[in-house]
Short mmCIF file of C-alpha atoms in Angstrom, two decimals:
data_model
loop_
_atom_site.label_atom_id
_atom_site.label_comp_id
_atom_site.label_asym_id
_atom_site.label_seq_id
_atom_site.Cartn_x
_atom_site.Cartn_y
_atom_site.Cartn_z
CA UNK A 1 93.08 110.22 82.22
CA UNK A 2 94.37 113.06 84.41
CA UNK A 3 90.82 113.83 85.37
CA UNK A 4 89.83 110.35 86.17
CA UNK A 5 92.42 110.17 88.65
CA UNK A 6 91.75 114.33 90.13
CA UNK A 7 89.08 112.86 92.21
CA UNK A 8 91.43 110.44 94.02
CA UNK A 9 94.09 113.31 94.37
CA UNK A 10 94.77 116.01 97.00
CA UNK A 11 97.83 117.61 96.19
CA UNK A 12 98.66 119.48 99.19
CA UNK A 13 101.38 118.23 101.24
CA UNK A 14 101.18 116.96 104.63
CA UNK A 15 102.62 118.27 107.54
CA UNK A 16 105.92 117.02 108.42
CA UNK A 17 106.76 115.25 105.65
CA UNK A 18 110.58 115.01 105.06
CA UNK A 19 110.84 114.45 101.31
CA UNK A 20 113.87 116.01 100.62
CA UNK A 21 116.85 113.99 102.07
CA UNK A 22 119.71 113.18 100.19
CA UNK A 23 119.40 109.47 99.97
CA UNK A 24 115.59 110.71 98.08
CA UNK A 25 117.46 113.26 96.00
CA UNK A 26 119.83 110.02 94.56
CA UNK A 27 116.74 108.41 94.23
CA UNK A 28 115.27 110.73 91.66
CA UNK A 29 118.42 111.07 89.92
CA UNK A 30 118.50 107.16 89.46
CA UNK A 31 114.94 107.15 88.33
CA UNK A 32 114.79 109.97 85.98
CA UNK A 33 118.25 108.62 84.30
CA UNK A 34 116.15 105.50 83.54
CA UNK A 35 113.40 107.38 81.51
CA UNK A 36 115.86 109.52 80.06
CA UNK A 37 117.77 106.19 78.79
CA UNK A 38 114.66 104.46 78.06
CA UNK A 39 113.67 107.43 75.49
CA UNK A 40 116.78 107.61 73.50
CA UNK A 41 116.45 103.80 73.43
CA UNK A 42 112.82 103.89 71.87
CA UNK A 43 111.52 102.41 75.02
CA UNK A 44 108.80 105.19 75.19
CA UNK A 45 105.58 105.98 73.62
CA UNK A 46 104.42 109.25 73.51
CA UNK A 47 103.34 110.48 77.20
CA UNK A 48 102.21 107.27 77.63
CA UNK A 49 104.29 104.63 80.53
CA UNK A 50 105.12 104.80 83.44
CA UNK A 51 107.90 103.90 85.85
CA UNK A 52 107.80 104.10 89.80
CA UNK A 53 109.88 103.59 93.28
CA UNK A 54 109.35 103.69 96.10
CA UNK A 55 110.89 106.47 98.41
CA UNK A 56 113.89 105.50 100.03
CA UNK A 57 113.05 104.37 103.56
CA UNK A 58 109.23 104.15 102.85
CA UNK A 59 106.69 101.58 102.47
CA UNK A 60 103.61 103.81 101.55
CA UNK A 61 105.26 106.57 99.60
CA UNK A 62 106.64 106.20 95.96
CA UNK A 63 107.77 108.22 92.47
CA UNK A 64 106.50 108.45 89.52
CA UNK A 65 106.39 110.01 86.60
CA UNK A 66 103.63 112.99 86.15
CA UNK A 67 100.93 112.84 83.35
CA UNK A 68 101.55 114.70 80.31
CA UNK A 69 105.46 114.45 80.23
CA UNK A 70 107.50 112.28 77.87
CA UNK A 71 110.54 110.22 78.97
CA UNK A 72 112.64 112.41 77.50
CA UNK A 73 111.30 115.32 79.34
CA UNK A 74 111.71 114.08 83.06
CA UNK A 75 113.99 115.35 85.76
CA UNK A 76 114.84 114.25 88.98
CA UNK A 77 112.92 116.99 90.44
CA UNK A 78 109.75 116.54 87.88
CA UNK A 79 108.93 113.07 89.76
CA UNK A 80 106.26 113.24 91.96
CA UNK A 81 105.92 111.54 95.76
CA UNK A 82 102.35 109.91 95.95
CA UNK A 83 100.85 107.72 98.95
CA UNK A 84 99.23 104.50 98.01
CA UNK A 85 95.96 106.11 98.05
CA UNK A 86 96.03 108.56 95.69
CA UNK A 87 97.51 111.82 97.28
CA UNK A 88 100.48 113.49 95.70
CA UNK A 89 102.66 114.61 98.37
CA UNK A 90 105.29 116.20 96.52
CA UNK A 91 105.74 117.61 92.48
CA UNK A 92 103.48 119.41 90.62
CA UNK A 93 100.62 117.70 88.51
CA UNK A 94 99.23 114.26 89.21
CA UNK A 95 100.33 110.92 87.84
CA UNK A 96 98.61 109.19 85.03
CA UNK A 97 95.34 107.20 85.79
CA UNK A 98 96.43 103.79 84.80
CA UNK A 99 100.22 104.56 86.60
CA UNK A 100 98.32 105.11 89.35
CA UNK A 101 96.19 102.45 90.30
CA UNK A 102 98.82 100.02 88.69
CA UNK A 103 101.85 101.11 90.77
CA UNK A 104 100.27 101.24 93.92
CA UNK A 105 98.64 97.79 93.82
CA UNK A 106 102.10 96.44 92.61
CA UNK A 107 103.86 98.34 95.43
CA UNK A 108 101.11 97.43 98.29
CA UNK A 109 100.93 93.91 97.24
CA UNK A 110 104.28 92.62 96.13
CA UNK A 111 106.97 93.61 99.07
CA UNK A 112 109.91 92.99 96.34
CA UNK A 113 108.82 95.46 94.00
CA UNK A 114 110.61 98.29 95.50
CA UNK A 115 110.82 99.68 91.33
CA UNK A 116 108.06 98.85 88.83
CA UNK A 117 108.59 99.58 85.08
CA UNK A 118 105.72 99.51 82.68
CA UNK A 119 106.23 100.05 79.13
CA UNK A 120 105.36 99.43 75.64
CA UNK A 121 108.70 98.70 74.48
CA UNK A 122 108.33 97.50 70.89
CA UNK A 123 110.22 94.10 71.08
CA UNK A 124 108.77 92.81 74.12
CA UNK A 125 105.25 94.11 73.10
CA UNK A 126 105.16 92.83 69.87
CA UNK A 127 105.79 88.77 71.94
CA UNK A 128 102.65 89.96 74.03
CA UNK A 129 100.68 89.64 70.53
CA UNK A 130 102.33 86.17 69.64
CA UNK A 131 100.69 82.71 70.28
CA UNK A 132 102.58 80.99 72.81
CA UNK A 133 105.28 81.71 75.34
CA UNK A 134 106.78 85.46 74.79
CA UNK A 135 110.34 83.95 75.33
CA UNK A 136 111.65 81.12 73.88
CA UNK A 137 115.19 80.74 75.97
CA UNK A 138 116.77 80.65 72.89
CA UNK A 139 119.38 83.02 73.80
CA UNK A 140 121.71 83.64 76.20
CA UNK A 141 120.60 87.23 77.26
CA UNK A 142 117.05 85.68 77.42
CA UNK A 143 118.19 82.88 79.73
CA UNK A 144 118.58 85.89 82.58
CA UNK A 145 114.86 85.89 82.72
CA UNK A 146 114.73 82.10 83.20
CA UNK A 147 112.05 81.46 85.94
CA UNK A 148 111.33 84.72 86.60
CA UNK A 149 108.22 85.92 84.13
CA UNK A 150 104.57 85.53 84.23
CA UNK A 151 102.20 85.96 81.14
CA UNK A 152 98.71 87.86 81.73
CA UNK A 153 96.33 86.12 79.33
CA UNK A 154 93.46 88.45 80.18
CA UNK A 155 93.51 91.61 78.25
CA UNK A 156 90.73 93.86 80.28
CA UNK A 157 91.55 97.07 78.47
CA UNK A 158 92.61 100.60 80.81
CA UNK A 159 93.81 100.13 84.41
CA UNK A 160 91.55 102.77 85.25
CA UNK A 161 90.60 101.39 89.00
CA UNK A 162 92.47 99.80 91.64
CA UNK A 163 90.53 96.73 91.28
CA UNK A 164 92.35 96.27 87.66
CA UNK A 165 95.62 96.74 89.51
CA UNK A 166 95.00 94.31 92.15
CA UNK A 167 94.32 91.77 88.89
CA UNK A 168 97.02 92.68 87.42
CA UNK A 169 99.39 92.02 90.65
CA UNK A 170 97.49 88.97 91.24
CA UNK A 171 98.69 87.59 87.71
CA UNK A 172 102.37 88.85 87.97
CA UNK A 173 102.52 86.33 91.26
CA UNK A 174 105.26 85.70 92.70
CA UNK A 175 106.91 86.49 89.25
CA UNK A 176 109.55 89.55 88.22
CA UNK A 177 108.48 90.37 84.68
CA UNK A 178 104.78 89.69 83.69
CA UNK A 179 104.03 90.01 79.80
CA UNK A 180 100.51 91.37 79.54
CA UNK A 181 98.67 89.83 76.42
CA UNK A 182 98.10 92.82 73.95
CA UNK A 183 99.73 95.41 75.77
CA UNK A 184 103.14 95.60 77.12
CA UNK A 185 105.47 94.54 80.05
CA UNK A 186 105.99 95.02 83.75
CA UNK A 187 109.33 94.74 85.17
CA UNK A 188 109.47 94.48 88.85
CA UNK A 189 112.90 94.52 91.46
CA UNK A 190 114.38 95.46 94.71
CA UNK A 191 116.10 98.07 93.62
CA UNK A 192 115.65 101.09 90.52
CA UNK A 193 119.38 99.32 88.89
CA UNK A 194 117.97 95.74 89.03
CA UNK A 195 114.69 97.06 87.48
CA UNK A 196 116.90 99.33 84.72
CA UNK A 197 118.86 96.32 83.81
CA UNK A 198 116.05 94.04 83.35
CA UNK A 199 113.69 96.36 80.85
CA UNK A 200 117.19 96.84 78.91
CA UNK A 201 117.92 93.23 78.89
CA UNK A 202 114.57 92.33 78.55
CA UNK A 203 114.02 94.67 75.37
CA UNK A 204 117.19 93.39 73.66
CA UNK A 205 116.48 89.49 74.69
CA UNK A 206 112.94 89.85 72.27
CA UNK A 207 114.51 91.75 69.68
CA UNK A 208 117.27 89.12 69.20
CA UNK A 209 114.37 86.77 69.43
CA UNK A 210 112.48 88.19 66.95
CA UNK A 211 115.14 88.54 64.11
CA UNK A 212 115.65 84.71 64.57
CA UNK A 213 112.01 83.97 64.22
CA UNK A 214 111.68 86.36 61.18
CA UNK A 215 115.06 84.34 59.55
CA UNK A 216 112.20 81.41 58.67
CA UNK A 217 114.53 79.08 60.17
CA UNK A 218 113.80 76.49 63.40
CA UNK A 219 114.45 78.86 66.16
CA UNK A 220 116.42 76.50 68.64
CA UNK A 221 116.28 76.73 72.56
CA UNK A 222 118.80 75.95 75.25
CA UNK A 223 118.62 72.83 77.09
CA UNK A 224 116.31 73.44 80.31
CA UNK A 225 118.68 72.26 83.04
CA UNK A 226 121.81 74.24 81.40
CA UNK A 227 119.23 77.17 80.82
CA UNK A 228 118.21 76.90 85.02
CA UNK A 229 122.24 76.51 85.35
CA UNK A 230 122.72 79.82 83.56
CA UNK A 231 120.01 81.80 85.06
CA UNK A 232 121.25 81.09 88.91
CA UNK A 233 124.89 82.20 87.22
CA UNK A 234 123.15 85.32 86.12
CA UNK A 235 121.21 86.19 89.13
CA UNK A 236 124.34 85.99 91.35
CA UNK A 237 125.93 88.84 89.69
CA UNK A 238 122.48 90.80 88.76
CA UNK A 239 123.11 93.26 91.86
CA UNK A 240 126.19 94.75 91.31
CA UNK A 241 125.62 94.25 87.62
CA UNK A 242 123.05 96.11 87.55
CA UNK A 243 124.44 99.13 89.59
CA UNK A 244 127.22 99.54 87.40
CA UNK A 245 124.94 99.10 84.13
CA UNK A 246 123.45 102.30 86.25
CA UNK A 247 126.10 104.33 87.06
CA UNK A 248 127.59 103.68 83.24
CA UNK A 249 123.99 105.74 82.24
CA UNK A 250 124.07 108.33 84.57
CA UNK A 251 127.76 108.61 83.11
CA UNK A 252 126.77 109.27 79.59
CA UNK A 253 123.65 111.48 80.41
CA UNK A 254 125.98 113.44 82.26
CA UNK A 255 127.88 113.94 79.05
CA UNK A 256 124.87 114.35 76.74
CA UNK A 257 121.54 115.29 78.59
CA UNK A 258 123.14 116.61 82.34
CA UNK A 259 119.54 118.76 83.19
CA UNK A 260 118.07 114.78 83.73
CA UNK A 261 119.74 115.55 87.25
CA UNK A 262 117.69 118.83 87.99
#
């Protein structure tokens, strides 16, 4: 993968560039708690997923996560600053081929999706291989999703061109989350807490999900206009929510794992 993508990279800096401030500092601290919480939640898979934002103040600059390091490895300062065409800007290595041209295409193309998470989660993958609707808004947690997901039926195999992004983006819509048939999830949002809180909710809304569909019994869902009812009730709160669900991470990491913040 890493040398697919060399040919799209120059990884000299340019001239200028303030990539430094503090409020870009926070930023990497917030994202590298995220794959440091995704790991010890079994959210990763090997050196494989990816999860990007974009820089604080930017529209054509983001971070992500370099090729060849687990979730539990990253740091703040491990992230690397890329432009939407391919040149990293800041870090050392290069990102990922598929985190690459999937990222970008999300970030160019959907002005909401300040954070994109992609992973393989098991829970929420294992709904992407299941006939039907992934969610069955059977459950409260799942209700917070309510409205809000897409489901890409076309498995095309590896992201490994921008054109495959720009599918992949064209699928998701106007949606947050988009399930992608055979493969994983993408969690889109504003801000690097709403996206945390929704691959965490989103991860333990399937799992509950699936232990009711493995009981053998009629798996019941929620009545659609109390289901809408709950969702608006969810999203009002999903901001500050979110950055507390946030800060609570960063809390423990900095009990248990405090180098996430170097």
């Amino acid at each position: 993968m890493a040398q697919q993508f060399s040919s799209l990279t120059d990884a000299q800096p340019v001239a200028g560039e303030i990539l430094d401030s503090a409020a870009i500092l926070e930023a990497r601290r917030d994202l590298a708690a995220c794959f440091r919480m995704a790991a010890a939640l079994g959210m990763g898979e090997g050196i494989c997923n990816h999860f990007s934002a974009m820089v604080p103040g930017r529209d054509d600059l983001f971070l992500v996560n370099p090729y060849g390091w687990a979730f539990e490895e990253i740091t703040a300062s491990s992230l690397l600053i890329c432009d939407l065409h391919g040149r990293v800007l800041a870090g050392d290595g290069v990102p990922e081929a598929t985190a690459f041209h999937i990222h970008a295409r999300l970030h160019l193309r959907k002005s909401g999706a300040r954070a994109a998470f992609h992973t393989h989660m098991p829970h929420a993958t294992a709904l992407t291989m299941t006939a039907g609707d992934p969610l069955l808004w059977a459950g409260q947690t799942s209700l917070k999703f309510y409205g809000r997901t897409a489901v890409d039926e076309h498995y095309n195999g590896l992201a490994l061109d921008s054109a495959e992004g720009d599918r992949i983006a064209s699928a998701m819509g106007d949606a947050d989350i988009v399930f992608l048939r055979h493969h994983g999830v993408i969690v889109t949002a504003p801000t690097i807490a709403e996206a945390w809180d929704d691959l965490y909710f989103l991860e333990r809304a399937a799992e509950v999900q699936l232990k009711a569909m493995g009981s053998g019994r009629e798996v019941l869902s929620v009545d659609p206009d109390v289901a809408a009812r709950t969702a608006a009730q969810m999203r009002e709160e999903d901001p500050e929510s979110a950055r507390r669900h946030l800060i609570s991470v960063r809390r423990r990491l900095e009990r248990e794992a405090p180098a996430y913040a170097d």
